[in-house]
mmCIF file of C-alpha atoms in Angstrom:
data_model
loop_
_atom_site.group_PDB
_atom_site.id
_atom_site.type_symbol
_atom_site.label_atom_id
_atom_site.label_comp_id
_atom_site.label_asym_id
_atom_site.label_seq_id
_atom_site.Cartn_x
_atom_site.Cartn_y
_atom_site.Cartn_z
ATOM 1 C CA MET A 1 89.301 126.413 3.104
ATOM 2 C CA ASN A 2 86.980 123.840 1.084
ATOM 3 C CA ASP A 3 88.298 121.917 -1.638
ATOM 4 C CA GLY A 4 86.862 124.343 -4.096
ATOM 5 C CA SER A 5 88.530 126.826 -2.713
ATOM 6 C CA VAL A 6 91.759 125.094 -2.807
ATOM 7 C CA ALA A 7 91.120 123.990 -6.554
ATOM 8 C CA LEU A 8 90.610 127.617 -7.217
ATOM 9 C CA LYS A 9 93.842 128.772 -5.686
ATOM 10 C CA LYS A 10 95.847 126.321 -7.785
ATOM 11 C CA LEU A 11 94.230 126.612 -10.895
ATOM 12 C CA ALA A 12 94.974 130.577 -10.492
ATOM 13 C CA GLU A 13 98.420 130.072 -9.808
ATOM 14 C CA ARG A 14 99.118 127.663 -12.754
ATOM 15 C CA VAL A 15 96.962 130.168 -15.143
ATOM 16 C CA LEU A 16 98.856 133.560 -13.946
ATOM 17 C CA GLY A 17 102.275 132.046 -13.304
ATOM 18 C CA LYS A 18 105.136 132.238 -15.268
ATOM 19 C CA GLY A 19 105.398 129.669 -18.196
ATOM 20 C CA ALA A 20 102.004 128.131 -17.534
ATOM 21 C CA ASP A 21 101.539 125.705 -20.086
ATOM 22 C CA LEU A 22 97.786 125.110 -19.652
ATOM 23 C CA PRO A 23 95.734 127.939 -21.085
ATOM 24 C CA LEU A 24 92.799 129.334 -19.297
ATOM 25 C CA ALA A 25 91.216 129.968 -22.391
ATOM 26 C CA LEU A 26 91.738 126.547 -23.657
ATOM 27 C CA LEU A 27 89.917 124.887 -20.373
ATOM 28 C CA LEU A 28 87.089 127.548 -20.447
ATOM 29 C CA GLU A 29 86.477 126.519 -24.321
ATOM 30 C CA LEU A 30 86.704 123.081 -23.621
ATOM 31 C CA LEU A 31 85.337 122.648 -19.865
ATOM 32 C CA ALA A 32 83.185 125.681 -18.946
ATOM 33 C CA PRO A 33 79.102 125.723 -19.721
ATOM 34 C CA VAL A 34 78.841 127.800 -22.878
ATOM 35 C CA ARG A 35 75.529 129.534 -21.597
ATOM 36 C CA GLN A 36 77.451 130.185 -18.441
ATOM 37 C CA MET A 37 80.106 132.272 -20.193
ATOM 38 C CA ARG A 38 77.628 133.978 -21.911
ATOM 39 C CA GLU A 39 75.887 134.950 -18.684
ATOM 40 C CA LEU A 40 79.302 136.155 -17.034
ATOM 41 C CA ALA A 41 80.146 137.943 -20.489
ATOM 42 C CA ALA A 42 76.740 140.308 -19.966
ATOM 43 C CA GLU A 43 77.451 140.590 -16.519
ATOM 44 C CA PHE A 44 80.907 142.010 -16.989
ATOM 45 C CA GLY A 45 79.862 144.239 -19.788
ATOM 46 C CA LEU A 46 81.789 142.135 -22.332
ATOM 47 C CA SER A 47 81.346 142.377 -26.215
ATOM 48 C CA PRO A 48 82.566 139.318 -28.567
ATOM 49 C CA LYS A 49 84.780 139.426 -31.048
ATOM 50 C CA GLY A 50 84.293 138.511 -34.924
ATOM 51 C CA GLY A 51 80.421 139.913 -35.453
ATOM 52 C CA PHE A 52 79.137 137.451 -32.917
ATOM 53 C CA ARG A 53 75.942 138.470 -30.867
ATOM 54 C CA LEU A 54 76.178 137.822 -27.131
ATOM 55 C CA GLU A 55 73.638 135.537 -27.142
ATOM 56 C CA LYS A 56 74.798 133.114 -29.918
ATOM 57 C CA ALA A 57 78.641 133.583 -29.250
ATOM 58 C CA PRO A 58 80.489 129.886 -29.330
ATOM 59 C CA ALA A 59 82.758 128.435 -26.947
ATOM 60 C CA HIS A 60 85.822 129.672 -28.797
ATOM 61 C CA VAL A 61 84.953 133.333 -28.950
ATOM 62 C CA LEU A 62 83.652 133.675 -25.424
ATOM 63 C CA ALA A 63 86.802 131.605 -23.733
ATOM 64 C CA PRO A 64 89.792 134.113 -24.730
ATOM 65 C CA MET A 65 87.445 137.053 -23.740
ATOM 66 C CA LEU A 66 86.638 135.881 -20.534
ATOM 67 C CA ALA A 67 90.172 134.352 -19.917
ATOM 68 C CA GLU A 68 91.910 137.776 -20.432
ATOM 69 C CA LEU A 69 90.241 139.281 -17.473
ATOM 70 C CA ARG A 70 92.614 139.792 -14.654
ATOM 71 C CA ASP A 71 90.278 141.217 -11.904
ATOM 72 C CA GLY A 72 90.520 138.953 -8.519
ATOM 73 C CA LYS A 73 86.632 138.823 -8.369
ATOM 74 C CA GLN A 74 85.780 138.404 -11.796
ATOM 75 C CA LEU A 75 88.533 135.693 -12.194
ATOM 76 C CA ASP A 76 87.355 133.904 -9.653
ATOM 77 C CA ARG A 77 83.820 133.800 -11.043
ATOM 78 C CA VAL A 78 85.223 132.889 -14.375
ATOM 79 C CA LEU A 79 87.367 130.165 -12.673
ATOM 80 C CA ARG A 80 84.419 128.664 -11.143
ATOM 81 C CA LEU A 81 82.977 127.547 -14.485
ATOM 82 C CA LEU A 82 85.335 125.043 -14.375
ATOM 83 C CA LEU A 83 84.266 123.110 -11.349
ATOM 84 C CA PRO A 84 81.920 120.390 -11.098
ATOM 85 C CA PRO A 85 78.514 121.185 -10.343
ATOM 86 C CA ALA A 86 77.713 121.864 -6.818
ATOM 87 C CA ARG A 87 75.451 119.052 -5.178
ATOM 88 C CA ALA A 88 72.605 119.813 -3.364
ATOM 89 C CA PRO A 89 73.346 119.767 0.733
ATOM 90 C CA GLY A 90 72.973 116.171 2.179
ATOM 91 C CA LYS A 91 73.980 114.200 -0.823
ATOM 92 C CA ALA A 92 76.823 112.191 -0.390
ATOM 93 C CA ALA A 93 79.721 112.585 -2.952
ATOM 94 C CA THR A 94 79.282 108.903 -4.181
ATOM 95 C CA GLU A 95 75.695 109.379 -4.517
ATOM 96 C CA HIS A 96 73.913 108.624 -7.853
ATOM 97 C CA GLU A 97 70.880 110.122 -9.416
ATOM 98 C CA PRO A 98 67.916 107.670 -9.515
ATOM 99 C CA ASP A 99 67.570 105.276 -11.999
ATOM 100 C CA PRO A 100 64.106 105.594 -13.684
ATOM 101 C CA ALA A 101 64.206 102.008 -14.665
ATOM 102 C CA LEU A 102 65.164 100.818 -11.364
ATOM 103 C CA ALA A 103 62.433 102.836 -9.825
ATOM 104 C CA GLU A 104 59.974 101.590 -11.934
ATOM 105 C CA ALA A 105 60.961 98.052 -11.025
ATOM 106 C CA THR A 106 60.856 98.836 -7.917
ATOM 107 C CA ALA A 107 57.359 100.265 -7.878
ATOM 108 C CA LEU A 108 56.290 97.101 -9.720
ATOM 109 C CA ALA A 109 57.759 94.993 -7.192
ATOM 110 C CA GLU A 110 56.115 96.763 -4.308
ATOM 111 C CA LEU A 111 52.822 96.198 -6.305
ATOM 112 C CA ARG A 112 53.005 92.374 -7.049
ATOM 113 C CA GLY A 113 54.252 92.247 -3.176
ATOM 114 C CA ALA A 114 51.008 94.074 -2.241
ATOM 115 C CA ASP A 115 49.164 91.665 -4.639
ATOM 116 C CA LEU A 116 50.809 88.373 -3.252
ATOM 117 C CA ALA A 117 50.057 89.281 0.394
ATOM 118 C CA ARG A 118 46.284 90.104 -0.633
ATOM 119 C CA ALA A 119 46.190 86.670 -2.041
ATOM 120 C CA ARG A 120 47.535 85.092 0.783
ATOM 121 C CA ASP A 121 44.835 86.556 3.184
ATOM 122 C CA GLU A 122 42.065 85.290 1.047
ATOM 123 C CA LEU A 123 43.803 81.889 0.685
ATOM 124 C CA GLU A 124 44.052 81.932 4.942
ATOM 125 C CA ARG A 125 39.994 83.198 4.964
ATOM 126 C CA ALA A 126 39.294 80.262 2.587
ATOM 127 C CA ARG A 127 40.891 77.601 4.496
ATOM 128 C CA GLU A 128 39.436 78.851 7.949
ATOM 129 C CA THR A 129 35.994 78.911 6.109
ATOM 130 C CA ALA A 130 36.711 74.965 4.837
ATOM 131 C CA ALA A 131 37.568 74.561 8.327
ATOM 132 C CA ARG A 132 34.517 75.654 9.813
ATOM 133 C CA ALA A 133 32.229 73.834 6.985
ATOM 134 C CA ARG A 134 34.029 70.647 7.524
ATOM 135 C CA GLU A 135 33.389 70.927 11.608
ATOM 136 C CA ARG A 136 29.674 71.631 10.648
ATOM 137 C CA GLU A 137 29.535 68.663 8.274
ATOM 138 C CA SER A 138 30.515 66.462 10.870
ATOM 139 C CA ASP A 139 28.506 67.653 13.405
ATOM 140 C CA LEU A 140 25.554 67.253 11.037
ATOM 141 C CA LEU A 141 26.757 63.589 10.101
ATOM 142 C CA ARG A 142 26.616 62.743 14.020
ATOM 143 C CA ARG A 143 23.126 64.560 14.456
ATOM 144 C CA LEU A 144 21.928 62.239 11.557
ATOM 145 C CA GLU A 145 23.369 59.165 13.121
ATOM 146 C CA LEU A 146 21.952 59.578 16.270
ATOM 147 C CA ALA A 147 18.375 60.692 14.386
ATOM 148 C CA GLU A 148 18.659 57.404 12.454
ATOM 149 C CA GLN A 149 19.268 55.462 15.803
ATOM 150 C CA GLU A 150 16.325 56.961 17.641
ATOM 151 C CA THR A 151 14.331 56.542 14.595
ATOM 152 C CA ALA A 152 15.059 52.601 14.279
ATOM 153 C CA MET A 153 14.534 52.074 17.830
ATOM 154 C CA VAL A 154 11.094 53.910 17.752
ATOM 155 C CA ARG A 155 9.891 51.913 15.024
ATOM 156 C CA ARG A 156 10.900 48.854 16.793
ATOM 157 C CA ALA A 157 8.839 49.812 19.238
ATOM 158 C CA ALA A 158 5.992 51.074 17.719
ATOM 159 C CA ALA A 159 6.058 47.165 15.628
ATOM 160 C CA PRO A 160 2.340 45.461 16.378
ATOM 161 C CA ARG A 161 3.275 42.762 19.022
ATOM 162 C CA PRO A 162 0.781 39.772 20.232
ATOM 163 C CA SER A 163 -0.441 41.172 23.746
ATOM 164 C CA ALA A 164 -2.446 39.183 26.345
ATOM 165 C CA ALA A 165 -3.162 42.306 28.182
ATOM 166 C CA ALA A 166 -7.018 42.541 29.250
ATOM 167 C CA PRO A 167 -9.225 44.133 26.945
ATOM 168 C CA GLY A 168 -9.284 47.169 29.559
ATOM 169 C CA LYS A 169 -6.155 48.023 28.851
ATOM 170 C CA ALA A 170 -6.279 48.004 24.847
ATOM 171 C CA THR A 171 -6.781 51.622 24.931
ATOM 172 C CA THR A 172 -3.688 52.348 26.469
ATOM 173 C CA GLY A 173 -1.621 50.503 23.858
ATOM 174 C CA LEU A 174 -3.393 52.237 21.035
ATOM 175 C CA GLY A 175 -2.586 55.712 22.825
ATOM 176 C CA ASP A 176 0.898 54.699 23.307
ATOM 177 C CA ASP A 177 1.266 53.335 19.488
ATOM 178 C CA LYS A 178 0.005 56.871 18.118
ATOM 179 C CA GLU A 179 2.837 58.701 20.071
ATOM 180 C CA LEU A 180 5.068 56.376 18.627
ATOM 181 C CA GLN A 181 3.914 57.128 14.994
ATOM 182 C CA VAL A 182 3.831 60.902 15.885
ATOM 183 C CA ARG A 183 7.849 60.614 17.163
ATOM 184 C CA VAL A 184 8.950 58.165 14.427
ATOM 185 C CA HIS A 185 7.039 61.214 11.822
ATOM 186 C CA GLU A 186 9.304 64.086 13.720
ATOM 187 C CA LEU A 187 12.238 62.046 13.628
ATOM 188 C CA GLU A 188 11.880 61.330 9.572
ATOM 189 C CA SER A 189 11.383 64.791 9.688
ATOM 190 C CA GLU A 190 14.536 65.979 11.067
ATOM 191 C CA ARG A 191 16.256 63.208 9.358
ATOM 192 C CA GLU A 192 15.286 64.730 6.126
ATOM 193 C CA GLY A 193 16.280 68.233 7.221
ATOM 194 C CA LEU A 194 19.639 67.042 8.057
ATOM 195 C CA LEU A 195 20.216 65.112 5.072
ATOM 196 C CA ASP A 196 19.150 68.251 3.004
ATOM 197 C CA THR A 197 21.581 70.639 5.066
ATOM 198 C CA HIS A 198 24.441 68.047 4.568
ATOM 199 C CA GLU A 199 23.791 67.906 0.648
ATOM 200 C CA ALA A 200 23.743 71.430 0.330
ATOM 201 C CA LEU A 201 26.868 72.093 2.844
ATOM 202 C CA ARG A 202 28.634 69.548 0.373
ATOM 203 C CA ARG A 203 27.817 71.561 -2.315
#
C-alpha cells in the first residue's frame, strides 16, 4: 500500500468516524483546487446551491456538496483532491523545480568558460608564433654575422698590395681581383637582404 492510499484511509476514517472534529467540507474548501472540484461535481452530475453556475461556483459552495457524497469510489476521488500533486516518475521527493535565475547564471558561466578557453588557445598560439620568430631572428643574426665576417675577409684579400711578380703573371692577378670584387658584391647583396629580412621580422 503506497503512502497516498494510507493517507486516504486515515482521512476517510477520521471524516466518517463518530465524533469527527475535522469536517471534510472545511478541508476541501481550504485545500482542494477549485477547478478540480468543479470538474468532479460536473462528472458526478451535482448542481451547486444558491443559484451558482457550476463553472463559476466558489470553493465554499462546492466543498459541502462534494463532502456529502458517500459512494466509496466517488469519496475516494474527492479525498484525492487533498493530496499533494503527484510528482513525475524518476524525480526524487526532495527535488525542487529548477531556478530560472540559477539556470541563466549557469549558462552564462559556461559561455564565459568557453570564451576563456578560446582566449587561452589564442594566447598559446601567439606564444608559439613568437618563439618561432625569435628562432628565425637568431638564425638570421648568425647568418648576417658570418656574411659580414666573410665580406671583411674578401675585402682584405682584394685590397691592392705591392707585388714583385713577373710581368707575365699580372693577368692572373687581375683575374683574381675581379673574382674577389664579384664575391664582395655578392656578399654585400646577401648582407643587405639579411638586414632587410631581420628588420621586417622585428616589425
